[in-house]
Structure formats: C-alpha cells, structure tokens
PDB file of C-alpha atoms in Angstrom:
ATOM      1  CA  MET A  20     115.883 113.985 113.641  1.00 51.00           C
ATOM      2  CA  ASP A  21     114.467 114.374 116.629  1.00 64.00           C
ATOM      3  CA  LYS A  22     114.150 110.883 118.064  1.00 62.00           C
ATOM      4  CA  SER A  23     112.434 112.030 121.367  1.00 71.00           C
ATOM      5  CA  LYS A  24     109.555 112.829 118.769  1.00 76.00           C
ATOM      6  CA  ARG A  25     110.230 109.655 116.596  1.00 80.00           C
ATOM      7  CA  ASN A  26     111.937 106.424 116.335  1.00 83.00           C
ATOM      8  CA  ALA A  27     114.561 105.952 113.621  1.00 89.00           C
ATOM      9  CA  VAL A  28     113.300 103.322 111.416  1.00 92.00           C
ATOM     10  CA  ILE A  29     115.983 101.072 109.143  1.00 94.00           C
ATOM     11  CA  ALA A  30     113.959  98.864 106.228  1.00 96.00           C
ATOM     12  CA  GLY A  31     114.659  96.470 103.927  1.00 95.00           C
ATOM     13  CA  ASN A  32     112.679  96.350 100.786  1.00 95.00           C
ATOM     14  CA  TRP A  33     112.988  92.675  99.454  1.00 97.00           C
ATOM     15  CA  LYS A  34     111.654  93.301  96.577  1.00 96.00           C
ATOM     16  CA  MET A  35     110.729  89.952  94.054  1.00 96.00           C
ATOM     17  CA  ASN A  36     113.348  88.293  95.853  1.00 97.00           C
ATOM     18  CA  LYS A  37     113.747  84.908  98.612  1.00 98.00           C
ATOM     19  CA  THR A  38     111.451  82.348  98.217  1.00 98.00           C
ATOM     20  CA  PRO A  39     109.928  81.262 102.037  1.00 98.00           C
ATOM     21  CA  SER A  40     112.986  78.923 103.163  1.00 98.00           C
ATOM     22  CA  GLU A  41     115.424  81.291 101.779  1.00 98.00           C
ATOM     23  CA  ALA A  42     113.630  84.116 104.133  1.00 98.00           C
ATOM     24  CA  VAL A  43     113.717  82.483 107.507  1.00 98.00           C
ATOM     25  CA  GLN A  44     117.936  81.729 106.359  1.00 98.00           C
ATOM     26  CA  LEU A  45     117.845  85.573 106.147  1.00 98.00           C
ATOM     27  CA  ILE A  46     116.330  86.826 109.235  1.00 98.00           C
ATOM     28  CA  ASN A  47     117.689  84.260 111.328  1.00 98.00           C
ATOM     29  CA  ASP A  48     121.596  85.553 109.691  1.00 98.00           C
ATOM     30  CA  ILE A  49     120.005  89.289 110.437  1.00 97.00           C
ATOM     31  CA  LYS A  50     119.097  88.573 114.047  1.00 97.00           C
ATOM     32  CA  PRO A  51     122.267  88.553 115.936  1.00 97.00           C
ATOM     33  CA  LEU A  52     123.284  91.738 113.776  1.00 96.00           C
ATOM     34  CA  VAL A  53     120.688  94.111 114.543  1.00 96.00           C
ATOM     35  CA  GLU A  54     119.557  92.695 118.285  1.00 94.00           C
ATOM     36  CA  ASN A  55     121.421  95.865 119.902  1.00 93.00           C
ATOM     37  CA  ALA A  56     120.243  98.233 116.887  1.00 93.00           C
ATOM     38  CA  GLY A  57     118.958 101.953 118.423  1.00 89.00           C
ATOM     39  CA  CYS A  58     115.944 102.021 116.001  1.00 92.00           C
ATOM     40  CA  ASP A  59     113.239  99.827 114.558  1.00 92.00           C
ATOM     41  CA  VAL A  60     114.666  97.230 112.094  1.00 97.00           C
ATOM     42  CA  VAL A  61     112.054  96.060 109.686  1.00 98.00           C
ATOM     43  CA  VAL A  62     111.945  93.295 106.852  1.00 98.00           C
ATOM     44  CA  CYS A  63     109.880  94.069 103.928  1.00 98.00           C
ATOM     45  CA  THR A  64     109.254  90.854 102.112  1.00 98.00           C
ATOM     46  CA  PRO A  65     107.285  89.854  99.129  1.00 97.00           C
ATOM     47  CA  TYR A  66     103.727  88.692  99.974  1.00 97.00           C
ATOM     48  CA  VAL A  67     104.354  85.020  99.718  1.00 97.00           C
ATOM     49  CA  ASP A  68     106.792  85.143 102.662  1.00 98.00           C
ATOM     50  CA  LEU A  69     105.279  87.556 104.781  1.00 98.00           C
ATOM     51  CA  SER A  70     103.919  84.568 107.094  1.00 98.00           C
ATOM     52  CA  VAL A  71     107.006  82.557 107.563  1.00 98.00           C
ATOM     53  CA  ALA A  72     108.910  86.348 108.323  1.00 98.00           C
ATOM     54  CA  VAL A  73     106.602  86.938 110.940  1.00 98.00           C
ATOM     55  CA  GLU A  74     106.848  83.562 112.597  1.00 98.00           C
ATOM     56  CA  ALA A  75     110.466  83.839 112.124  1.00 98.00           C
ATOM     57  CA  THR A  76     110.954  87.589 113.805  1.00 98.00           C
ATOM     58  CA  LYS A  77     108.775  86.449 116.708  1.00 97.00           C
ATOM     59  CA  GLY A  78     111.166  87.152 120.135  1.00 95.00           C
ATOM     60  CA  SER A  79     113.307  89.557 118.201  1.00 96.00           C
ATOM     61  CA  ASN A  80     113.323  92.898 117.970  1.00 95.00           C
ATOM     62  CA  ILE A  81     113.195  92.817 113.977  1.00 98.00           C
ATOM     63  CA  LYS A  82     109.421  93.698 112.227  1.00 98.00           C
ATOM     64  CA  VAL A  83     108.046  92.860 109.550  1.00 98.00           C
ATOM     65  CA  GLY A  84     106.494  94.687 106.385  1.00 98.00           C
ATOM     66  CA  ALA A  85     105.000  94.503 103.034  1.00 98.00           C
ATOM     67  CA  GLU A  86     105.715  96.125  99.948  1.00 97.00           C
ATOM     68  CA  ASN A  87     102.336  96.989  98.752  1.00 96.00           C
ATOM     69  CA  VAL A  88      98.508  96.952 100.365  1.00 98.00           C
ATOM     70  CA  HIS A  89      94.997  97.698  98.493  1.00 97.00           C
ATOM     71  CA  PHE A  90      93.302 100.453  99.074  1.00 97.00           C
ATOM     72  CA  GLU A  91      90.083  98.093  99.182  1.00 97.00           C
ATOM     73  CA  GLU A  92      88.924  95.744 102.380  1.00 96.00           C
ATOM     74  CA  SER A  93      88.182  93.319  99.958  1.00 96.00           C
ATOM     75  CA  GLY A  94      86.741  92.865  96.509  1.00 97.00           C
ATOM     76  CA  ALA A  95      88.029  91.576  92.820  1.00 97.00           C
ATOM     77  CA  PHE A  96      90.993  92.934  92.211  1.00 95.00           C
ATOM     78  CA  THR A  97      93.113  89.923  91.854  1.00 95.00           C
ATOM     79  CA  GLY A  98      96.734  89.841  92.726  1.00 93.00           C
ATOM     80  CA  GLU A  99      96.528  92.818  95.550  1.00 95.00           C
ATOM     81  CA  ILE A 100      96.363  92.266  99.095  1.00 97.00           C
ATOM     82  CA  SER A 101      94.204  94.022 101.926  1.00 98.00           C
ATOM     83  CA  ALA A 102      95.520  95.822 105.342  1.00 98.00           C
ATOM     84  CA  PRO A 103      93.039  93.507 107.417  1.00 98.00           C
ATOM     85  CA  MET A 104      95.042  90.797 105.778  1.00 98.00           C
ATOM     86  CA  LEU A 105      98.185  91.949 106.386  1.00 98.00           C
ATOM     87  CA  LYS A 106      97.159  92.903 109.732  1.00 98.00           C
ATOM     88  CA  GLU A 107      96.013  89.268 110.424  1.00 97.00           C
ATOM     89  CA  ILE A 108      98.778  87.458 110.013  1.00 97.00           C
ATOM     90  CA  GLY A 109     101.004  89.785 112.323  1.00 98.00           C
ATOM     91  CA  VAL A 110     102.459  92.763 109.671  1.00 98.00           C
ATOM     92  CA  GLU A 111     103.180  96.199 111.071  1.00 98.00           C
ATOM     93  CA  TYR A 112     104.884  98.214 108.093  1.00 98.00           C
ATOM     94  CA  VAL A 113     103.752  98.379 104.847  1.00 98.00           C
ATOM     95  CA  ILE A 114     105.847 100.351 101.776  1.00 97.00           C
ATOM     96  CA  ILE A 115     103.649 102.841  99.800  1.00 97.00           C
ATOM     97  CA  GLY A 116     104.122 104.659  96.435  1.00 93.00           C
ATOM     98  CA  HIS A 117     107.505 103.162  95.578  1.00 92.00           C
ATOM     99  CA  SER A 118     108.849 104.556  92.536  1.00 88.00           C
ATOM    100  CA  GLU A 119     109.195 101.001  90.755  1.00 90.00           C
ATOM    101  CA  ARG A 120     105.325 101.145  91.372  1.00 92.00           C
ATOM    102  CA  ARG A 121     104.369 104.375  90.094  1.00 88.00           C
ATOM    103  CA  THR A 122     106.979 103.590  87.311  1.00 89.00           C
ATOM    104  CA  TYR A 123     105.263 100.145  86.273  1.00 93.00           C
ATOM    105  CA  PHE A 124     101.881  99.694  87.705  1.00 93.00           C
ATOM    106  CA  GLY A 125     100.507 103.456  87.311  1.00 92.00           C
ATOM    107  CA  GLU A 126     100.619 104.311  90.844  1.00 93.00           C
ATOM    108  CA  THR A 127      99.813 107.989  91.119  1.00 93.00           C
ATOM    109  CA  ASP A 128      99.384 110.377  94.212  1.00 92.00           C
ATOM    110  CA  VAL A 129      95.952 109.362  94.364  1.00 94.00           C
ATOM    111  CA  THR A 130      96.156 105.744  94.393  1.00 95.00           C
ATOM    112  CA  VAL A 131      98.856 106.302  97.035  1.00 95.00           C
ATOM    113  CA  ASN A 132      96.810 108.128  98.825  1.00 95.00           C
ATOM    114  CA  ARG A 133      94.337 105.711  99.120  1.00 97.00           C
ATOM    115  CA  ARG A 134      96.227 103.184 100.214  1.00 97.00           C
ATOM    116  CA  THR A 135      98.016 105.143 102.607  1.00 97.00           C
ATOM    117  CA  LEU A 136      94.719 106.218 104.434  1.00 97.00           C
ATOM    118  CA  ALA A 137      93.442 102.157 104.617  1.00 98.00           C
ATOM    119  CA  ALA A 138      96.981 100.895 106.163  1.00 98.00           C
ATOM    120  CA  LEU A 139      96.535 104.034 108.787  1.00 98.00           C
ATOM    121  CA  ASN A 140      92.842 103.222 109.392  1.00 98.00           C
ATOM    122  CA  HIS A 141      93.785  99.824 110.140  1.00 98.00           C
ATOM    123  CA  GLY A 142      97.140 100.586 112.396  1.00 98.00           C
ATOM    124  CA  LEU A 143      99.909  99.495 110.311  1.00 98.00           C
ATOM    125  CA  LYS A 144     102.605 102.170 109.674  1.00 97.00           C
ATOM    126  CA  VAL A 145     103.148 103.343 106.405  1.00 97.00           C
ATOM    127  CA  ILE A 146     106.537 103.746 104.628  1.00 96.00           C
ATOM    128  CA  LEU A 147     105.925 106.464 102.147  1.00 94.00           C
ATOM    129  CA  CYS A 148     108.238 106.659  98.971  1.00 91.00           C
ATOM    130  CA  VAL A 149     108.560 109.743  97.805  1.00 88.00           C
ATOM    131  CA  GLY A 150     110.572 111.704  95.073  1.00 82.00           C
ATOM    132  CA  GLU A 151     111.286 112.872  91.772  1.00 83.00           C
ATOM    133  CA  TYR A 152     112.632 111.861  88.218  1.00 83.00           C
ATOM    134  CA  LEU A 153     116.351 112.528  87.251  1.00 85.00           C
ATOM    135  CA  GLU A 154     114.126 115.623  84.702  1.00 88.00           C
ATOM    136  CA  GLN A 155     112.041 116.916  87.428  1.00 86.00           C
ATOM    137  CA  ARG A 156     115.802 117.143  89.574  1.00 88.00           C
ATOM    138  CA  GLU A 157     117.320 118.902  86.957  1.00 91.00           C
ATOM    139  CA  GLN A 158     114.606 121.506  86.482  1.00 91.00           C
ATOM    140  CA  GLY A 159     114.679 122.443  90.308  1.00 90.00           C
ATOM    141  CA  ILE A 160     111.850 120.885  91.201  1.00 87.00           C
ATOM    142  CA  THR A 161     112.240 118.458  93.770  1.00 87.00           C
ATOM    143  CA  ALA A 162     110.909 120.250  96.802  1.00 89.00           C
ATOM    144  CA  GLU A 163     107.501 121.316  95.362  1.00 88.00           C
ATOM    145  CA  LEU A 164     107.154 117.481  93.799  1.00 86.00           C
ATOM    146  CA  VAL A 165     108.252 115.837  97.365  1.00 85.00           C
ATOM    147  CA  ALA A 166     105.567 118.547  99.490  1.00 86.00           C
ATOM    148  CA  MET A 167     102.933 117.611  96.985  1.00 84.00           C
ATOM    149  CA  GLN A 168     103.256 114.096  96.683  1.00 83.00           C
ATOM    150  CA  THR A 169     103.298 114.003 100.978  1.00 83.00           C
ATOM    151  CA  LYS A 170     100.625 116.351 101.407  1.00 83.00           C
TER     152      LYS A 170
END
C-alpha cells in the first residue's frame, strides 16, 4: 500500500461483546498499547457502547466506529441507526457489508451500496467488507465477485 496516498487502518470489530463498562475498561487497556501506532486505530463497538467509547477515546489516537448503519436518515426502521445519529455522537467510521450481516440479515450488494452512500454523504469513513463464500472461492470466481461488490 502506498502510504502517501492513504492511511493504514487497524480496526477491531467487537461484534456483540462488551457492556458499556467493559468497553471503557478495554479501551483504557488498549490506549497505551496503540499510542504510537503508525496508523489509524479504530474500535467498532456495539451500538450500546458507542457513546461511552467516544468519551473514553477522547484525547487518544483511537477512533470509534459503528458496526452498521441504515441507508435512511429516519423512519420506521426498528433497531436501526442512521448516519446522522452516528455523526452526532462522534462516531467517525462504520463497517458496512460484513459477511455476518449478509448471511444472517439478508444484506445484499444493493443494500450495502445504499448504506455506503448514506454513510459517505454524512462524512463517515466506510470500512467496506467484500468477499466470497468457500464454494465461490473453490470455483475460482473470487476476483470477479469482489470487483462486482466493490463496484
């Protein structure tokens, strides 16, 4: 990677782990380990931890990311969170298109694209997940699938 053109990022996706108090403790444990990192360090926490993570990372080089975002700004989307909501609490990054979201929650390339555009339009940095299933890898179509998902 040409570092003159983009920053390297190390991001940890916490999945459905850590209560808010546990999140603060983990962030405090991580801070001294990454204070001289030569890249962006991002903790992507469950929604319940986002506010405390933003507060706990203040004054450090750790950034906070969400694990998903909805493509609409508001509406009847129970359990979802919008890009404006994330921005207002201080979230900088968002993971979109994770394989678990595609597998368990029916995310498609179309919904991933809509979520990505919504996040970018609100100034969030997107961590876009692309990839193939084992069967597709064995068929030798990984490059085509990743290119299509990226496009």
